[in-house]
JSON list of C-alpha atoms in Angstrom, two decimals:
[
{"chain": "P", "resi": 903, "resn": "UNK", "atom": "CA", "xyz": [47.47, 193.96, 50.15]},
{"chain": "P", "resi": 904, "resn": "UNK", "atom": "CA", "xyz": [46.73, 193.40, 53.81]},
{"chain": "P", "resi": 905, "resn": "UNK", "atom": "CA", "xyz": [49.66, 195.35, 55.21]},
{"chain": "P", "resi": 906, "resn": "UNK", "atom": "CA", "xyz": [49.79, 199.04, 56.12]},
{"chain": "P", "resi": 907, "resn": "UNK", "atom": "CA", "xyz": [52.03, 201.11, 53.83]},
{"chain": "P", "resi": 908, "resn": "UNK", "atom": "CA", "xyz": [53.40, 202.69, 57.04]},
{"chain": "P", "resi": 909, "resn": "UNK", "atom": "CA", "xyz": [54.49, 199.32, 58.46]},
{"chain": "P", "resi": 910, "resn": "UNK", "atom": "CA", "xyz": [58.03, 198.95, 59.79]},
{"chain": "P", "resi": 911, "resn": "UNK", "atom": "CA", "xyz": [60.53, 197.25, 57.48]},
{"chain": "P", "resi": 912, "resn": "UNK", "atom": "CA", "xyz": [61.91, 193.85, 58.46]},
{"chain": "P", "resi": 913, "resn": "UNK", "atom": "CA", "xyz": [64.64, 193.93, 55.78]},
{"chain": "P", "resi": 914, "resn": "UNK", "atom": "CA", "xyz": [66.06, 196.76, 53.62]},
{"chain": "P", "resi": 915, "resn": "UNK", "atom": "CA", "xyz": [68.08, 196.96, 50.42]},
{"chain": "P", "resi": 916, "resn": "UNK", "atom": "CA", "xyz": [69.06, 199.82, 48.12]},
{"chain": "P", "resi": 917, "resn": "UNK", "atom": "CA", "xyz": [69.98, 199.68, 44.46]},
{"chain": "P", "resi": 918, "resn": "UNK", "atom": "CA", "xyz": [68.61, 200.25, 40.99]},
{"chain": "P", "resi": 919, "resn": "UNK", "atom": "CA", "xyz": [65.06, 199.42, 39.97]},
{"chain": "P", "resi": 920, "resn": "UNK", "atom": "CA", "xyz": [63.95, 198.75, 36.43]},
{"chain": "P", "resi": 921, "resn": "UNK", "atom": "CA", "xyz": [60.63, 197.60, 35.01]},
{"chain": "P", "resi": 922, "resn": "UNK", "atom": "CA", "xyz": [59.37, 194.84, 32.76]},
{"chain": "P", "resi": 923, "resn": "UNK", "atom": "CA", "xyz": [56.26, 194.66, 30.67]},
{"chain": "P", "resi": 924, "resn": "UNK", "atom": "CA", "xyz": [54.94, 193.58, 27.26]},
{"chain": "P", "resi": 925, "resn": "UNK", "atom": "CA", "xyz": [57.12, 190.53, 26.43]},
{"chain": "P", "resi": 926, "resn": "UNK", "atom": "CA", "xyz": [56.24, 189.01, 29.84]},
{"chain": "P", "resi": 927, "resn": "UNK", "atom": "CA", "xyz": [52.62, 190.20, 30.14]},
{"chain": "P", "resi": 928, "resn": "UNK", "atom": "CA", "xyz": [50.15, 187.27, 30.53]},
{"chain": "P", "resi": 929, "resn": "UNK", "atom": "CA", "xyz": [52.96, 184.72, 30.99]},
{"chain": "P", "resi": 930, "resn": "UNK", "atom": "CA", "xyz": [53.41, 182.60, 34.12]},
{"chain": "P", "resi": 931, "resn": "UNK", "atom": "CA", "xyz": [55.26, 184.36, 36.90]},
{"chain": "P", "resi": 932, "resn": "UNK", "atom": "CA", "xyz": [57.49, 182.41, 39.30]},
{"chain": "P", "resi": 933, "resn": "UNK", "atom": "CA", "xyz": [54.71, 182.16, 41.89]},
{"chain": "P", "resi": 934, "resn": "UNK", "atom": "CA", "xyz": [52.42, 180.45, 39.34]},
{"chain": "P", "resi": 935, "resn": "UNK", "atom": "CA", "xyz": [50.15, 183.43, 38.62]},
{"chain": "P", "resi": 936, "resn": "UNK", "atom": "CA", "xyz": [49.85, 185.09, 35.25]},
{"chain": "P", "resi": 937, "resn": "UNK", "atom": "CA", "xyz": [51.99, 188.21, 35.20]},
{"chain": "P", "resi": 938, "resn": "UNK", "atom": "CA", "xyz": [49.83, 191.30, 34.71]},
{"chain": "P", "resi": 939, "resn": "UNK", "atom": "CA", "xyz": [51.92, 194.40, 34.09]},
{"chain": "P", "resi": 940, "resn": "UNK", "atom": "CA", "xyz": [48.96, 196.53, 35.22]},
{"chain": "P", "resi": 941, "resn": "UNK", "atom": "CA", "xyz": [49.04, 195.15, 38.79]},
{"chain": "P", "resi": 942, "resn": "UNK", "atom": "CA", "xyz": [51.27, 196.31, 41.64]},
{"chain": "P", "resi": 943, "resn": "UNK", "atom": "CA", "xyz": [53.84, 193.51, 41.51]},
{"chain": "P", "resi": 944, "resn": "UNK", "atom": "CA", "xyz": [57.59, 193.11, 41.15]},
{"chain": "P", "resi": 945, "resn": "UNK", "atom": "CA", "xyz": [60.38, 190.63, 40.56]},
{"chain": "P", "resi": 946, "resn": "UNK", "atom": "CA", "xyz": [63.28, 190.04, 42.96]},
{"chain": "P", "resi": 947, "resn": "UNK", "atom": "CA", "xyz": [65.95, 187.33, 42.79]},
{"chain": "P", "resi": 948, "resn": "UNK", "atom": "CA", "xyz": [66.11, 186.31, 46.46]},
{"chain": "P", "resi": 949, "resn": "UNK", "atom": "CA", "xyz": [63.13, 187.55, 48.50]},
{"chain": "P", "resi": 950, "resn": "UNK", "atom": "CA", "xyz": [60.49, 184.92, 49.26]},
{"chain": "P", "resi": 951, "resn": "UNK", "atom": "CA", "xyz": [57.71, 184.90, 46.68]},
{"chain": "P", "resi": 952, "resn": "UNK", "atom": "CA", "xyz": [54.60, 186.81, 47.78]},
{"chain": "P", "resi": 953, "resn": "UNK", "atom": "CA", "xyz": [56.60, 189.08, 50.10]},
{"chain": "P", "resi": 954, "resn": "UNK", "atom": "CA", "xyz": [55.12, 192.56, 50.44]},
{"chain": "P", "resi": 955, "resn": "UNK", "atom": "CA", "xyz": [57.63, 195.35, 49.88]},
{"chain": "P", "resi": 956, "resn": "UNK", "atom": "CA", "xyz": [57.62, 199.13, 49.85]},
{"chain": "P", "resi": 957, "resn": "UNK", "atom": "CA", "xyz": [59.67, 200.61, 47.00]},
{"chain": "P", "resi": 958, "resn": "UNK", "atom": "CA", "xyz": [60.81, 204.23, 47.32]},
{"chain": "P", "resi": 959, "resn": "UNK", "atom": "CA", "xyz": [62.42, 206.18, 44.49]},
{"chain": "P", "resi": 960, "resn": "UNK", "atom": "CA", "xyz": [65.42, 207.87, 46.13]},
{"chain": "P", "resi": 961, "resn": "UNK", "atom": "CA", "xyz": [65.39, 210.77, 43.63]},
{"chain": "P", "resi": 962, "resn": "UNK", "atom": "CA", "xyz": [61.68, 211.67, 43.78]},
{"chain": "P", "resi": 963, "resn": "UNK", "atom": "CA", "xyz": [60.69, 210.20, 47.20]},
{"chain": "P", "resi": 964, "resn": "UNK", "atom": "CA", "xyz": [57.63, 208.60, 45.60]},
{"chain": "P", "resi": 965, "resn": "UNK", "atom": "CA", "xyz": [56.83, 205.15, 46.97]},
{"chain": "P", "resi": 966, "resn": "UNK", "atom": "CA", "xyz": [54.43, 202.28, 46.49]},
{"chain": "P", "resi": 967, "resn": "UNK", "atom": "CA", "xyz": [53.75, 198.85, 47.95]},
{"chain": "P", "resi": 968, "resn": "UNK", "atom": "CA", "xyz": [54.10, 195.79, 45.71]},
{"chain": "P", "resi": 969, "resn": "UNK", "atom": "CA", "xyz": [54.00, 192.00, 46.01]},
{"chain": "P", "resi": 970, "resn": "UNK", "atom": "CA", "xyz": [56.94, 189.90, 44.81]},
{"chain": "P", "resi": 971, "resn": "UNK", "atom": "CA", "xyz": [55.49, 187.48, 42.25]},
{"chain": "P", "resi": 972, "resn": "UNK", "atom": "CA", "xyz": [58.42, 186.82, 39.96]},
{"chain": "P", "resi": 973, "resn": "UNK", "atom": "CA", "xyz": [62.20, 186.41, 39.72]},
{"chain": "P", "resi": 974, "resn": "UNK", "atom": "CA", "xyz": [64.58, 188.97, 38.29]},
{"chain": "P", "resi": 975, "resn": "UNK", "atom": "CA", "xyz": [65.99, 191.36, 37.35]},
{"chain": "P", "resi": 976, "resn": "UNK", "atom": "CA", "xyz": [68.71, 189.48, 35.54]},
{"chain": "P", "resi": 977, "resn": "UNK", "atom": "CA", "xyz": [70.81, 192.55, 34.78]},
{"chain": "P", "resi": 978, "resn": "UNK", "atom": "CA", "xyz": [73.96, 193.46, 36.71]},
{"chain": "P", "resi": 979, "resn": "UNK", "atom": "CA", "xyz": [73.49, 196.23, 39.25]},
{"chain": "P", "resi": 980, "resn": "UNK", "atom": "CA", "xyz": [69.70, 196.04, 39.47]},
{"chain": "P", "resi": 981, "resn": "UNK", "atom": "CA", "xyz": [67.88, 194.80, 42.57]},
{"chain": "P", "resi": 982, "resn": "UNK", "atom": "CA", "xyz": [64.18, 194.85, 41.61]},
{"chain": "P", "resi": 983, "resn": "UNK", "atom": "CA", "xyz": [62.09, 194.75, 38.43]},
{"chain": "P", "resi": 984, "resn": "UNK", "atom": "CA", "xyz": [58.76, 196.54, 38.78]},
{"chain": "P", "resi": 985, "resn": "UNK", "atom": "CA", "xyz": [55.57, 195.94, 36.85]},
{"chain": "P", "resi": 986, "resn": "UNK", "atom": "CA", "xyz": [54.55, 198.76, 34.53]},
{"chain": "P", "resi": 987, "resn": "UNK", "atom": "CA", "xyz": [51.94, 199.96, 37.05]},
{"chain": "P", "resi": 988, "resn": "UNK", "atom": "CA", "xyz": [54.45, 199.99, 39.91]},
{"chain": "P", "resi": 989, "resn": "UNK", "atom": "CA", "xyz": [57.09, 201.68, 37.74]},
{"chain": "P", "resi": 990, "resn": "UNK", "atom": "CA", "xyz": [54.64, 204.47, 36.94]},
{"chain": "P", "resi": 991, "resn": "UNK", "atom": "CA", "xyz": [53.75, 204.84, 40.63]},
{"chain": "P", "resi": 992, "resn": "UNK", "atom": "CA", "xyz": [57.39, 205.45, 41.64]},
{"chain": "P", "resi": 993, "resn": "UNK", "atom": "CA", "xyz": [58.61, 207.40, 38.61]},
{"chain": "P", "resi": 994, "resn": "UNK", "atom": "CA", "xyz": [60.73, 204.58, 37.15]},
{"chain": "P", "resi": 995, "resn": "UNK", "atom": "CA", "xyz": [58.72, 204.09, 33.96]},
{"chain": "P", "resi": 996, "resn": "UNK", "atom": "CA", "xyz": [59.99, 206.96, 31.81]},
{"chain": "P", "resi": 997, "resn": "UNK", "atom": "CA", "xyz": [63.68, 206.91, 32.85]},
{"chain": "P", "resi": 998, "resn": "UNK", "atom": "CA", "xyz": [63.70, 203.08, 32.76]},
{"chain": "P", "resi": 999, "resn": "UNK", "atom": "CA", "xyz": [65.85, 202.76, 35.87]},
{"chain": "P", "resi": 1000, "resn": "UNK", "atom": "CA", "xyz": [66.11, 204.67, 39.14]},
{"chain": "P", "resi": 1001, "resn": "UNK", "atom": "CA", "xyz": [67.82, 204.32, 42.52]},
{"chain": "P", "resi": 1002, "resn": "UNK", "atom": "CA", "xyz": [65.40, 202.86, 45.07]},
{"chain": "P", "resi": 1003, "resn": "UNK", "atom": "CA", "xyz": [65.09, 201.60, 48.62]},
{"chain": "P", "resi": 1004, "resn": "UNK", "atom": "CA", "xyz": [63.34, 198.23, 48.91]},
{"chain": "P", "resi": 1005, "resn": "UNK", "atom": "CA", "xyz": [61.80, 197.56, 52.33]},
{"chain": "P", "resi": 1006, "resn": "UNK", "atom": "CA", "xyz": [60.22, 194.21, 53.11]},
{"chain": "P", "resi": 1007, "resn": "UNK", "atom": "CA", "xyz": [57.07, 194.79, 55.15]},
{"chain": "P", "resi": 1008, "resn": "UNK", "atom": "CA", "xyz": [55.87, 191.20, 55.27]},
{"chain": "P", "resi": 1009, "resn": "UNK", "atom": "CA", "xyz": [57.38, 187.88, 54.17]},
{"chain": "P", "resi": 1010, "resn": "UNK", "atom": "CA", "xyz": [55.67, 184.48, 54.09]},
{"chain": "P", "resi": 1011, "resn": "UNK", "atom": "CA", "xyz": [58.95, 182.71, 54.94]},
{"chain": "P", "resi": 1012, "resn": "UNK", "atom": "CA", "xyz": [62.24, 183.70, 56.60]},
{"chain": "P", "resi": 1013, "resn": "UNK", "atom": "CA", "xyz": [64.36, 185.94, 54.39]},
{"chain": "P", "resi": 1014, "resn": "UNK", "atom": "CA", "xyz": [67.88, 185.06, 55.54]},
{"chain": "P", "resi": 1015, "resn": "UNK", "atom": "CA", "xyz": [67.53, 181.32, 56.14]},
{"chain": "P", "resi": 1016, "resn": "UNK", "atom": "CA", "xyz": [65.97, 178.28, 54.53]},
{"chain": "P", "resi": 1017, "resn": "UNK", "atom": "CA", "xyz": [64.44, 178.45, 51.10]},
{"chain": "P", "resi": 1018, "resn": "UNK", "atom": "CA", "xyz": [64.94, 176.53, 47.89]},
{"chain": "P", "resi": 1019, "resn": "UNK", "atom": "CA", "xyz": [67.83, 177.83, 45.79]},
{"chain": "P", "resi": 1020, "resn": "UNK", "atom": "CA", "xyz": [69.22, 177.43, 42.29]},
{"chain": "P", "resi": 1021, "resn": "UNK", "atom": "CA", "xyz": [71.78, 178.96, 39.98]},
{"chain": "P", "resi": 1022, "resn": "UNK", "atom": "CA", "xyz": [70.53, 180.68, 36.84]},
{"chain": "P", "resi": 1023, "resn": "UNK", "atom": "CA", "xyz": [72.84, 181.51, 33.94]},
{"chain": "P", "resi": 1024, "resn": "UNK", "atom": "CA", "xyz": [71.81, 183.83, 31.10]},
{"chain": "P", "resi": 1025, "resn": "UNK", "atom": "CA", "xyz": [71.13, 185.70, 28.96]},
{"chain": "P", "resi": 1026, "resn": "UNK", "atom": "CA", "xyz": [72.94, 183.56, 26.42]},
{"chain": "P", "resi": 1027, "resn": "UNK", "atom": "CA", "xyz": [72.44, 184.70, 22.85]},
{"chain": "P", "resi": 1028, "resn": "UNK", "atom": "CA", "xyz": [73.51, 181.47, 21.11]},
{"chain": "P", "resi": 1029, "resn": "UNK", "atom": "CA", "xyz": [71.42, 178.31, 21.61]},
{"chain": "P", "resi": 1030, "resn": "UNK", "atom": "CA", "xyz": [74.43, 176.08, 20.83]},
{"chain": "P", "resi": 1031, "resn": "UNK", "atom": "CA", "xyz": [76.47, 177.72, 23.60]},
{"chain": "P", "resi": 1032, "resn": "UNK", "atom": "CA", "xyz": [73.54, 177.25, 26.03]},
{"chain": "P", "resi": 1033, "resn": "UNK", "atom": "CA", "xyz": [73.22, 173.58, 25.06]},
{"chain": "P", "resi": 1034, "resn": "UNK", "atom": "CA", "xyz": [76.97, 173.02, 25.49]},
{"chain": "P", "resi": 1035, "resn": "UNK", "atom": "CA", "xyz": [76.88, 174.73, 28.89]},
{"chain": "P", "resi": 1036, "resn": "UNK", "atom": "CA", "xyz": [73.93, 172.57, 29.96]},
{"chain": "P", "resi": 1037, "resn": "UNK", "atom": "CA", "xyz": [75.78, 169.39, 28.95]},
{"chain": "P", "resi": 1038, "resn": "UNK", "atom": "CA", "xyz": [78.98, 170.47, 30.72]},
{"chain": "P", "resi": 1039, "resn": "UNK", "atom": "CA", "xyz": [77.12, 171.33, 33.94]},
{"chain": "P", "resi": 1040, "resn": "UNK", "atom": "CA", "xyz": [75.14, 168.07, 33.82]},
{"chain": "P", "resi": 1041, "resn": "UNK", "atom": "CA", "xyz": [78.39, 166.08, 33.65]},
{"chain": "P", "resi": 1042, "resn": "UNK", "atom": "CA", "xyz": [80.13, 168.19, 36.32]},
{"chain": "P", "resi": 1043, "resn": "UNK", "atom": "CA", "xyz": [77.26, 168.28, 38.83]},
{"chain": "P", "resi": 1044, "resn": "UNK", "atom": "CA", "xyz": [75.73, 164.84, 38.51]},
{"chain": "P", "resi": 1045, "resn": "UNK", "atom": "CA", "xyz": [73.46, 165.28, 41.54]},
{"chain": "P", "resi": 1046, "resn": "UNK", "atom": "CA", "xyz": [72.01, 168.51, 40.14]},
{"chain": "P", "resi": 1047, "resn": "UNK", "atom": "CA", "xyz": [69.08, 168.94, 37.77]},
{"chain": "P", "resi": 1048, "resn": "UNK", "atom": "CA", "xyz": [70.02, 171.15, 34.81]},
{"chain": "P", "resi": 1049, "resn": "UNK", "atom": "CA", "xyz": [67.34, 172.79, 32.65]},
{"chain": "P", "resi": 1050, "resn": "UNK", "atom": "CA", "xyz": [67.66, 174.87, 29.49]},
{"chain": "P", "resi": 1051, "resn": "UNK", "atom": "CA", "xyz": [64.96, 177.27, 28.29]},
{"chain": "P", "resi": 1052, "resn": "UNK", "atom": "CA", "xyz": [64.55, 180.43, 26.27]},
{"chain": "P", "resi": 1053, "resn": "UNK", "atom": "CA", "xyz": [62.97, 183.69, 27.36]},
{"chain": "P", "resi": 1054, "resn": "UNK", "atom": "CA", "xyz": [60.18, 185.71, 25.74]},
{"chain": "P", "resi": 1055, "resn": "UNK", "atom": "CA", "xyz": [62.83, 188.05, 24.36]},
{"chain": "P", "resi": 1056, "resn": "UNK", "atom": "CA", "xyz": [64.73, 185.23, 22.61]},
{"chain": "P", "resi": 1057, "resn": "UNK", "atom": "CA", "xyz": [67.80, 184.64, 24.75]},
{"chain": "P", "resi": 1058, "resn": "UNK", "atom": "CA", "xyz": [68.69, 181.30, 26.34]},
{"chain": "P", "resi": 1059, "resn": "UNK", "atom": "CA", "xyz": [68.96, 180.40, 30.02]},
{"chain": "P", "resi": 1060, "resn": "UNK", "atom": "CA", "xyz": [70.38, 177.47, 31.95]},
{"chain": "P", "resi": 1061, "resn": "UNK", "atom": "CA", "xyz": [69.09, 176.76, 35.46]},
{"chain": "P", "resi": 1062, "resn": "UNK", "atom": "CA", "xyz": [70.86, 174.40, 37.84]},
{"chain": "P", "resi": 1063, "resn": "UNK", "atom": "CA", "xyz": [68.95, 173.01, 40.79]},
{"chain": "P", "resi": 1064, "resn": "UNK", "atom": "CA", "xyz": [71.48, 171.65, 43.24]},
{"chain": "P", "resi": 1065, "resn": "UNK", "atom": "CA", "xyz": [70.81, 168.62, 45.44]},
{"chain": "P", "resi": 1066, "resn": "UNK", "atom": "CA", "xyz": [68.28, 169.54, 48.11]},
{"chain": "P", "resi": 1067, "resn": "UNK", "atom": "CA", "xyz": [67.92, 173.05, 46.63]},
{"chain": "P", "resi": 1068, "resn": "UNK", "atom": "CA", "xyz": [70.50, 174.03, 49.27]},
{"chain": "P", "resi": 1069, "resn": "UNK", "atom": "CA", "xyz": [71.60, 177.68, 49.39]},
{"chain": "P", "resi": 1070, "resn": "UNK", "atom": "CA", "xyz": [75.22, 176.97, 50.34]},
{"chain": "P", "resi": 1071, "resn": "UNK", "atom": "CA", "xyz": [75.66, 174.47, 47.49]},
{"chain": "P", "resi": 1072, "resn": "UNK", "atom": "CA", "xyz": [74.04, 176.94, 45.07]},
{"chain": "P", "resi": 1073, "resn": "UNK", "atom": "CA", "xyz": [76.32, 179.77, 46.27]},
{"chain": "P", "resi": 1074, "resn": "UNK", "atom": "CA", "xyz": [79.40, 177.56, 45.79]},
{"chain": "P", "resi": 1075, "resn": "UNK", "atom": "CA", "xyz": [78.28, 176.60, 42.30]},
{"chain": "P", "resi": 1076, "resn": "UNK", "atom": "CA", "xyz": [77.50, 180.23, 41.37]},
{"chain": "P", "resi": 1077, "resn": "UNK", "atom": "CA", "xyz": [81.02, 181.20, 42.41]},
{"chain": "P", "resi": 1078, "resn": "UNK", "atom": "CA", "xyz": [82.58, 178.35, 40.39]},
{"chain": "P", "resi": 1079, "resn": "UNK", "atom": "CA", "xyz": [80.66, 178.60, 37.11]},
{"chain": "P", "resi": 1080, "resn": "UNK", "atom": "CA", "xyz": [82.37, 180.62, 34.38]},
{"chain": "P", "resi": 1081, "resn": "UNK", "atom": "CA", "xyz": [80.05, 180.73, 31.35]},
{"chain": "P", "resi": 1082, "resn": "UNK", "atom": "CA", "xyz": [81.29, 181.67, 27.88]},
{"chain": "P", "resi": 1083, "resn": "UNK", "atom": "CA", "xyz": [78.28, 184.03, 27.57]},
{"chain": "P", "resi": 1084, "resn": "UNK", "atom": "CA", "xyz": [75.80, 185.43, 30.05]},
{"chain": "P", "resi": 1085, "resn": "UNK", "atom": "CA", "xyz": [75.84, 186.14, 33.77]},
{"chain": "P", "resi": 1086, "resn": "UNK", "atom": "CA", "xyz": [75.44, 183.89, 36.80]},
{"chain": "P", "resi": 1087, "resn": "UNK", "atom": "CA", "xyz": [72.72, 184.53, 39.42]},
{"chain": "P", "resi": 1088, "resn": "UNK", "atom": "CA", "xyz": [71.78, 182.96, 42.72]},
{"chain": "P", "resi": 1089, "resn": "UNK", "atom": "CA", "xyz": [67.98, 182.68, 42.71]},
{"chain": "P", "resi": 1090, "resn": "UNK", "atom": "CA", "xyz": [65.48, 181.66, 45.37]},
{"chain": "P", "resi": 1091, "resn": "UNK", "atom": "CA", "xyz": [62.70, 179.49, 43.99]},
{"chain": "P", "resi": 1092, "resn": "UNK", "atom": "CA", "xyz": [60.14, 179.77, 46.81]}
]
């Protein structure tokens, strides 16, 4: 990574980190690359893809620099999902989760403005419920593109791309959607 680990942060967030590995290893990440759990990468829901961030474990003070290549974590209360290699580097691997500070050191696009946004709903355990939700959202938001897919761990997801991939429209939709199962997330696609 072409940025100094001592670089000044341009954006900061604190919260829980987790890690993801084997079910996703060698699958396409959101930036189009194959996810390699042995590389220093991470998933974040809203930072621009390919941003460079420093992650510091607030309990152990260990830190590392990673590149955002994927989207997630899709678990309430968590702000970043680390690759296995990154989780080991900041002492998140064995406990599974840890409080961290996420500092963006470099971003390829503005963080707070622009971007392409969608609403992602999951993890839905029942395919029929996911299909019903997709149909309902397709009828309700006729200018949106609604996709349904399942994850490597077997749950179902519904993604709604609002007209123009507009953040405000996606935020409004995220606030309005009440799924029978699963959680609702605002996700940046670029």
